[in-house]
Amino acid sequence: MVKIIETVRIDETADGLWHEIGRFGGVGEWHPWVSKVESEGEREGSVRTPEDRDGNQQTERLLETSPEKHFYRYRMEST
């Protein structure tokens, strides 16, 4: 299993940043690669389908979420 970790310092509180980027279905609002997203919701098991600017899609399933700890974990099911 490949594990990728990247660390970046951001001048924002964790709560403030989570408010901006923490919604599973909201990735299209902040990710520069994503042109649109269809999402079933924010519950574990929900599926989102982001589409890039070239029209390529991938399907991702929300596995675990913890707004209190500012994280969610998901799996790419198709790309």
Backbone as XML, in Angstrom:
<?xml version="1.0"?>
<chain id="A" units="angstrom">
  <residue number="1" name="MET">
    <atom name="N" x="0.840" y="-1.178" z="0.000"/>
    <atom name="CA" x="0.000" y="0.000" z="0.000"/>
    <atom name="C" x="0.883" y="1.237" z="0.000"/>
  </residue>
  <residue number="2" name="VAL">
    <atom name="N" x="0.566" y="2.161" z="-0.871"/>
    <atom name="CA" x="1.305" y="3.406" z="-0.975"/>
    <atom name="C" x="0.693" y="4.427" z="-0.023"/>
  </residue>
  <residue number="3" name="LYS">
    <atom name="N" x="1.546" y="5.120" z="0.709"/>
    <atom name="CA" x="1.077" y="6.169" z="1.611"/>
    <atom name="C" x="1.792" y="7.453" z="1.227"/>
  </residue>
  <residue number="4" name="ILE">
    <atom name="N" x="1.013" y="8.472" z="0.956"/>
    <atom name="CA" x="1.565" y="9.759" z="0.560"/>
    <atom name="C" x="1.230" y="10.768" z="1.648"/>
  </residue>
  <residue number="5" name="ILE">
    <atom name="N" x="2.231" y="11.471" z="2.123"/>
    <atom name="CA" x="2.037" y="12.498" z="3.134"/>
    <atom name="C" x="2.710" y="13.767" z="2.633"/>
  </residue>
  <residue number="6" name="GLU">
    <atom name="N" x="1.963" y="14.856" z="2.675"/>
    <atom name="CA" x="2.525" y="16.147" z="2.308"/>
    <atom name="C" x="2.134" y="17.147" z="3.383"/>
  </residue>
  <residue number="7" name="THR">
    <atom name="N" x="3.069" y="17.955" z="3.820"/>
    <atom name="CA" x="2.820" y="18.924" z="4.869"/>
    <atom name="C" x="3.058" y="20.326" z="4.328"/>
  </residue>
  <residue number="8" name="VAL">
    <atom name="N" x="2.099" y="21.217" z="4.597"/>
    <atom name="CA" x="2.193" y="22.607" z="4.173"/>
    <atom name="C" x="1.723" y="23.476" z="5.326"/>
  </residue>
  <residue number="9" name="ARG">
    <atom name="N" x="2.435" y="24.528" z="5.651"/>
    <atom name="CA" x="2.026" y="25.468" z="6.695"/>
    <atom name="C" x="1.039" y="26.467" z="6.083"/>
  </residue>
  <residue number="10" name="ILE">
    <atom name="N" x="-0.109" y="26.646" z="6.743"/>
    <atom name="CA" x="-1.147" y="27.551" z="6.269"/>
    <atom name="C" x="-1.495" y="28.499" z="7.405"/>
  </residue>
  <residue number="11" name="ASP">
    <atom name="N" x="-1.614" y="29.770" z="7.088"/>
    <atom name="CA" x="-1.925" y="30.787" z="8.091"/>
    <atom name="C" x="-3.434" y="30.836" z="8.321"/>
  </residue>
  <residue number="12" name="GLU">
    <atom name="N" x="-3.969" y="29.793" z="8.965"/>
    <atom name="CA" x="-5.405" y="29.660" z="9.236"/>
    <atom name="C" x="-5.565" y="28.702" z="10.400"/>
  </residue>
  <residue number="13" name="THR">
    <atom name="N" x="-6.597" y="28.892" z="11.188"/>
    <atom name="CA" x="-6.859" y="27.935" z="12.267"/>
    <atom name="C" x="-7.383" y="26.635" z="11.657"/>
  </residue>
  <residue number="14" name="ALA">
    <atom name="N" x="-7.231" y="25.546" z="12.385"/>
    <atom name="CA" x="-7.738" y="24.261" z="11.906"/>
    <atom name="C" x="-9.245" y="24.321" z="11.686"/>
  </residue>
  <residue number="15" name="ASP">
    <atom name="N" x="-9.976" y="24.938" z="12.606"/>
    <atom name="CA" x="-11.425" y="25.051" z="12.450"/>
    <atom name="C" x="-11.797" y="25.890" z="11.232"/>
  </residue>
  <residue number="16" name="GLY">
    <atom name="N" x="-11.084" y="26.986" z="11.036"/>
    <atom name="CA" x="-11.355" y="27.847" z="9.882"/>
    <atom name="C" x="-11.077" y="27.141" z="8.567"/>
  </residue>
  <residue number="17" name="LEU">
    <atom name="N" x="-9.963" y="26.439" z="8.509"/>
    <atom name="CA" x="-9.612" y="25.710" z="7.301"/>
    <atom name="C" x="-10.593" y="24.568" z="7.049"/>
  </residue>
  <residue number="18" name="TRP">
    <atom name="N" x="-10.959" y="23.839" z="8.090"/>
    <atom name="CA" x="-11.924" y="22.740" z="7.940"/>
    <atom name="C" x="-13.258" y="23.265" z="7.414"/>
  </residue>
  <residue number="19" name="HIS">
    <atom name="N" x="-13.654" y="24.446" z="7.875"/>
    <atom name="CA" x="-14.891" y="25.060" z="7.391"/>
    <atom name="C" x="-14.816" y="25.295" z="5.879"/>
  </residue>
  <residue number="20" name="GLU">
    <atom name="N" x="-13.636" y="25.623" z="5.370"/>
    <atom name="CA" x="-13.456" y="25.900" z="3.945"/>
    <atom name="C" x="-13.332" y="24.635" z="3.099"/>
  </residue>
  <residue number="21" name="ILE">
    <atom name="N" x="-12.625" y="23.624" z="3.581"/>
    <atom name="CA" x="-12.311" y="22.470" z="2.722"/>
    <atom name="C" x="-12.783" y="21.126" z="3.270"/>
  </residue>
  <residue number="22" name="GLY">
    <atom name="N" x="-13.486" y="21.108" z="4.381"/>
    <atom name="CA" x="-13.795" y="19.858" z="5.057"/>
    <atom name="C" x="-14.962" y="19.054" z="4.526"/>
  </residue>
  <residue number="23" name="ARG">
    <atom name="N" x="-15.806" y="19.637" z="3.683"/>
    <atom name="CA" x="-16.938" y="18.870" z="3.164"/>
    <atom name="C" x="-16.470" y="17.922" z="2.067"/>
  </residue>
  <residue number="24" name="PHE">
    <atom name="N" x="-16.814" y="16.646" z="2.190"/>
    <atom name="CA" x="-16.450" y="15.621" z="1.205"/>
    <atom name="C" x="-16.954" y="16.003" z="-0.189"/>
  </residue>
  <residue number="25" name="GLY">
    <atom name="N" x="-18.176" y="16.479" z="-0.280"/>
    <atom name="CA" x="-18.747" y="16.855" z="-1.569"/>
    <atom name="C" x="-18.334" y="18.232" z="-2.044"/>
  </residue>
  <residue number="26" name="GLY">
    <atom name="N" x="-17.569" y="18.978" z="-1.240"/>
    <atom name="CA" x="-17.175" y="20.335" z="-1.584"/>
    <atom name="C" x="-15.817" y="20.461" z="-2.232"/>
  </residue>
  <residue number="27" name="VAL">
    <atom name="N" x="-15.196" y="19.346" z="-2.595"/>
    <atom name="CA" x="-13.841" y="19.383" z="-3.150"/>
    <atom name="C" x="-13.755" y="20.259" z="-4.402"/>
  </residue>
  <residue number="28" name="GLY">
    <atom name="N" x="-14.823" y="20.345" z="-5.163"/>
    <atom name="CA" x="-14.818" y="21.167" z="-6.376"/>
    <atom name="C" x="-14.779" y="22.660" z="-6.106"/>
  </residue>
  <residue number="29" name="GLU">
    <atom name="N" x="-15.056" y="23.058" z="-4.873"/>
    <atom name="CA" x="-15.032" y="24.473" z="-4.508"/>
    <atom name="C" x="-13.623" y="24.994" z="-4.251"/>
  </residue>
  <residue number="30" name="TRP">
    <atom name="N" x="-12.667" y="24.088" z="-4.013"/>
    <atom name="CA" x="-11.325" y="24.553" z="-3.665"/>
    <atom name="C" x="-10.210" y="23.860" z="-4.436"/>
  </residue>
  <residue number="31" name="HIS">
    <atom name="N" x="-10.456" y="22.708" z="-5.010"/>
    <atom name="CA" x="-9.387" y="21.976" z="-5.702"/>
    <atom name="C" x="-9.257" y="22.483" z="-7.144"/>
  </residue>
  <residue number="32" name="PRO">
    <atom name="N" x="-8.083" y="22.955" z="-7.536"/>
    <atom name="CA" x="-7.933" y="23.545" z="-8.878"/>
    <atom name="C" x="-8.107" y="22.545" z="-10.019"/>
  </residue>
  <residue number="33" name="TRP">
    <atom name="N" x="-7.941" y="21.266" z="-9.776"/>
    <atom name="CA" x="-8.058" y="20.248" z="-10.804"/>
    <atom name="C" x="-9.511" y="19.925" z="-11.124"/>
  </residue>
  <residue number="34" name="VAL">
    <atom name="N" x="-10.403" y="20.128" z="-10.160"/>
    <atom name="CA" x="-11.795" y="19.684" z="-10.270"/>
    <atom name="C" x="-12.667" y="20.785" z="-10.868"/>
  </residue>
  <residue number="35" name="SER">
    <atom name="N" x="-13.412" y="20.432" z="-11.931"/>
    <atom name="CA" x="-14.317" y="21.403" z="-12.541"/>
    <atom name="C" x="-15.738" y="21.276" z="-12.002"/>
  </residue>
  <residue number="36" name="LYS">
    <atom name="N" x="-16.154" y="20.059" z="-11.602"/>
    <atom name="CA" x="-17.459" y="19.877" z="-10.974"/>
    <atom name="C" x="-17.472" y="18.574" z="-10.187"/>
  </residue>
  <residue number="37" name="VAL">
    <atom name="N" x="-18.439" y="18.456" z="-9.266"/>
    <atom name="CA" x="-18.550" y="17.274" z="-8.414"/>
    <atom name="C" x="-20.024" y="16.931" z="-8.246"/>
  </residue>
  <residue number="38" name="GLU">
    <atom name="N" x="-20.338" y="15.660" z="-8.393"/>
    <atom name="CA" x="-21.647" y="15.152" z="-7.984"/>
    <atom name="C" x="-21.396" y="14.356" z="-6.714"/>
  </residue>
  <residue number="39" name="SER">
    <atom name="N" x="-22.224" y="14.593" z="-5.680"/>
    <atom name="CA" x="-21.997" y="13.954" z="-4.390"/>
    <atom name="C" x="-23.315" y="13.521" z="-3.770"/>
  </residue>
  <residue number="40" name="GLU">
    <atom name="N" x="-23.283" y="12.363" z="-3.119"/>
    <atom name="CA" x="-24.458" y="11.844" z="-2.430"/>
    <atom name="C" x="-24.628" y="12.437" z="-1.037"/>
  </residue>
  <residue number="41" name="GLY">
    <atom name="N" x="-23.603" y="13.040" z="-0.486"/>
    <atom name="CA" x="-23.716" y="13.613" z="0.850"/>
    <atom name="C" x="-22.436" y="13.489" z="1.641"/>
  </residue>
  <residue number="42" name="GLU">
    <atom name="N" x="-22.571" y="13.636" z="2.948"/>
    <atom name="CA" x="-21.425" y="13.701" z="3.854"/>
    <atom name="C" x="-21.371" y="12.529" z="4.821"/>
  </residue>
  <residue number="43" name="ARG">
    <atom name="N" x="-22.233" y="11.534" z="4.636"/>
    <atom name="CA" x="-22.243" y="10.367" z="5.523"/>
    <atom name="C" x="-21.219" y="9.338" z="5.059"/>
  </residue>
  <residue number="44" name="GLU">
    <atom name="N" x="-20.697" y="8.568" z="5.991"/>
    <atom name="CA" x="-19.806" y="7.466" z="5.632"/>
    <atom name="C" x="-20.554" y="6.543" z="4.686"/>
  </residue>
  <residue number="45" name="GLY">
    <atom name="N" x="-19.894" y="6.138" z="3.610"/>
    <atom name="CA" x="-20.507" y="5.338" z="2.560"/>
    <atom name="C" x="-20.958" y="6.165" z="1.366"/>
  </residue>
  <residue number="46" name="SER">
    <atom name="N" x="-21.036" y="7.499" z="1.525"/>
    <atom name="CA" x="-21.438" y="8.364" z="0.416"/>
    <atom name="C" x="-20.405" y="8.317" z="-0.705"/>
  </residue>
  <residue number="47" name="VAL">
    <atom name="N" x="-20.873" y="8.537" z="-1.916"/>
    <atom name="CA" x="-20.011" y="8.518" z="-3.098"/>
    <atom name="C" x="-19.994" y="9.912" z="-3.713"/>
  </residue>
  <residue number="48" name="ARG">
    <atom name="N" x="-18.814" y="10.334" z="-4.163"/>
    <atom name="CA" x="-18.702" y="11.562" z="-4.946"/>
    <atom name="C" x="-18.029" y="11.227" z="-6.269"/>
  </residue>
  <residue number="49" name="THR">
    <atom name="N" x="-18.367" y="12.005" z="-7.288"/>
    <atom name="CA" x="-17.778" y="11.824" z="-8.610"/>
    <atom name="C" x="-17.230" y="13.166" z="-9.074"/>
  </residue>
  <residue number="50" name="PRO">
    <atom name="N" x="-15.950" y="13.417" z="-8.824"/>
    <atom name="CA" x="-15.335" y="14.638" z="-9.339"/>
    <atom name="C" x="-15.017" y="14.487" z="-10.825"/>
  </residue>
  <residue number="51" name="GLU">
    <atom name="N" x="-15.081" y="15.600" z="-11.522"/>
    <atom name="CA" x="-14.728" y="15.635" z="-12.940"/>
    <atom name="C" x="-13.677" y="16.720" z="-13.143"/>
  </residue>
  <residue number="52" name="ASP">
    <atom name="N" x="-12.622" y="16.392" z="-13.908"/>
    <atom name="CA" x="-11.584" y="17.386" z="-14.138"/>
    <atom name="C" x="-11.931" y="18.245" z="-15.357"/>
  </residue>
  <residue number="53" name="ARG">
    <atom name="N" x="-11.087" y="19.206" z="-15.642"/>
    <atom name="CA" x="-11.344" y="20.155" z="-16.726"/>
    <atom name="C" x="-11.352" y="19.500" z="-18.104"/>
  </residue>
  <residue number="54" name="ASP">
    <atom name="N" x="-10.777" y="18.295" z="-18.216"/>
    <atom name="CA" x="-10.779" y="17.567" z="-19.486"/>
    <atom name="C" x="-11.959" y="16.606" z="-19.603"/>
  </residue>
  <residue number="55" name="GLY">
    <atom name="N" x="-12.825" y="16.555" z="-18.578"/>
    <atom name="CA" x="-13.989" y="15.688" z="-18.615"/>
    <atom name="C" x="-13.758" y="14.300" z="-18.032"/>
  </residue>
  <residue number="56" name="ASN">
    <atom name="N" x="-12.564" y="14.026" z="-17.527"/>
    <atom name="CA" x="-12.283" y="12.740" z="-16.891"/>
    <atom name="C" x="-12.939" y="12.693" z="-15.516"/>
  </residue>
  <residue number="57" name="GLN">
    <atom name="N" x="-13.493" y="11.529" z="-15.180"/>
    <atom name="CA" x="-14.165" y="11.372" z="-13.897"/>
    <atom name="C" x="-13.528" y="10.267" z="-13.078"/>
  </residue>
  <residue number="58" name="GLN">
    <atom name="N" x="-13.690" y="10.361" z="-11.776"/>
    <atom name="CA" x="-13.331" y="9.271" z="-10.882"/>
    <atom name="C" x="-14.418" y="9.156" z="-9.827"/>
  </residue>
  <residue number="59" name="THR">
    <atom name="N" x="-14.550" y="7.974" z="-9.269"/>
    <atom name="CA" x="-15.553" y="7.720" z="-8.241"/>
    <atom name="C" x="-14.841" y="7.451" z="-6.927"/>
  </residue>
  <residue number="60" name="GLU">
    <atom name="N" x="-15.266" y="8.150" z="-5.876"/>
    <atom name="CA" x="-14.634" y="8.049" z="-4.574"/>
    <atom name="C" x="-15.704" y="7.797" z="-3.516"/>
  </residue>
  <residue number="61" name="ARG">
    <atom name="N" x="-15.414" y="6.921" z="-2.562"/>
    <atom name="CA" x="-16.353" y="6.581" z="-1.490"/>
    <atom name="C" x="-15.797" y="7.040" z="-0.148"/>
  </residue>
  <residue number="62" name="LEU">
    <atom name="N" x="-16.619" y="7.745" z="0.624"/>
    <atom name="CA" x="-16.237" y="8.212" z="1.952"/>
    <atom name="C" x="-16.251" y="7.037" z="2.923"/>
  </residue>
  <residue number="63" name="LEU">
    <atom name="N" x="-15.106" y="6.752" z="3.525"/>
    <atom name="CA" x="-14.969" y="5.619" z="4.430"/>
    <atom name="C" x="-15.119" y="6.010" z="5.892"/>
  </residue>
  <residue number="64" name="GLU">
    <atom name="N" x="-14.580" y="7.166" z="6.231"/>
    <atom name="CA" x="-14.564" y="7.593" z="7.634"/>
    <atom name="C" x="-14.483" y="9.105" z="7.667"/>
  </residue>
  <residue number="65" name="THR">
    <atom name="N" x="-15.159" y="9.707" z="8.627"/>
    <atom name="CA" x="-15.092" y="11.158" z="8.753"/>
    <atom name="C" x="-15.118" y="11.551" z="10.231"/>
  </residue>
  <residue number="66" name="SER">
    <atom name="N" x="-14.380" y="12.596" z="10.565"/>
    <atom name="CA" x="-14.371" y="13.120" z="11.921"/>
    <atom name="C" x="-14.154" y="14.636" z="11.858"/>
  </residue>
  <residue number="67" name="PRO">
    <atom name="N" x="-15.237" y="15.401" z="11.773"/>
    <atom name="CA" x="-15.087" y="16.855" z="11.759"/>
    <atom name="C" x="-14.371" y="17.386" z="12.998"/>
  </residue>
  <residue number="68" name="GLU">
    <atom name="N" x="-14.561" y="16.718" z="14.141"/>
    <atom name="CA" x="-13.902" y="17.155" z="15.371"/>
    <atom name="C" x="-12.383" y="17.044" z="15.259"/>
  </residue>
  <residue number="69" name="LYS">
    <atom name="N" x="-11.915" y="16.032" z="14.547"/>
    <atom name="CA" x="-10.471" y="15.829" z="14.363"/>
    <atom name="C" x="-9.984" y="16.368" z="13.016"/>
  </residue>
  <residue number="70" name="HIS">
    <atom name="N" x="-10.884" y="16.969" z="12.252"/>
    <atom name="CA" x="-10.568" y="17.607" z="10.973"/>
    <atom name="C" x="-9.981" y="16.623" z="9.954"/>
  </residue>
  <residue number="71" name="PHE">
    <atom name="N" x="-10.654" y="15.501" z="9.753"/>
    <atom name="CA" x="-10.187" y="14.597" z="8.714"/>
    <atom name="C" x="-11.330" y="13.767" z="8.155"/>
  </residue>
  <residue number="72" name="TYR">
    <atom name="N" x="-11.123" y="13.307" z="6.929"/>
    <atom name="CA" x="-11.940" y="12.250" z="6.378"/>
    <atom name="C" x="-11.036" y="11.346" z="5.553"/>
  </residue>
  <residue number="73" name="ARG">
    <atom name="N" x="-11.460" y="10.118" z="5.416"/>
    <atom name="CA" x="-10.708" y="9.110" z="4.649"/>
    <atom name="C" x="-11.646" y="8.577" z="3.587"/>
  </residue>
  <residue number="74" name="TYR">
    <atom name="N" x="-11.129" y="8.452" z="2.365"/>
    <atom name="CA" x="-11.943" y="7.948" z="1.272"/>
    <atom name="C" x="-11.132" y="6.999" z="0.402"/>
  </residue>
  <residue number="75" name="ARG">
    <atom name="N" x="-11.827" y="6.264" z="-0.437"/>
    <atom name="CA" x="-11.181" y="5.315" z="-1.360"/>
    <atom name="C" x="-11.592" y="5.672" z="-2.774"/>
  </residue>
  <residue number="76" name="MET">
    <atom name="N" x="-10.612" y="5.670" z="-3.680"/>
    <atom name="CA" x="-10.917" y="5.811" z="-5.103"/>
    <atom name="C" x="-11.395" y="4.461" z="-5.606"/>
  </residue>
  <residue number="77" name="GLU">
    <atom name="N" x="-12.611" y="4.422" z="-6.122"/>
    <atom name="CA" x="-13.177" y="3.166" z="-6.595"/>
    <atom name="C" x="-12.990" y="2.984" z="-8.096"/>
  </residue>
  <residue number="78" name="SER">
    <atom name="N" x="-12.946" y="4.074" z="-8.819"/>
    <atom name="CA" x="-12.641" y="3.999" z="-10.254"/>
    <atom name="C" x="-12.055" y="5.322" z="-10.688"/>
  </residue>
  <residue number="79" name="THR">
    <atom name="N" x="-11.217" y="5.249" z="-11.694"/>
    <atom name="CA" x="-10.574" y="6.455" z="-12.206"/>
    <atom name="C" x="-10.254" y="6.266" z="-13.671"/>
  </residue>
</chain>
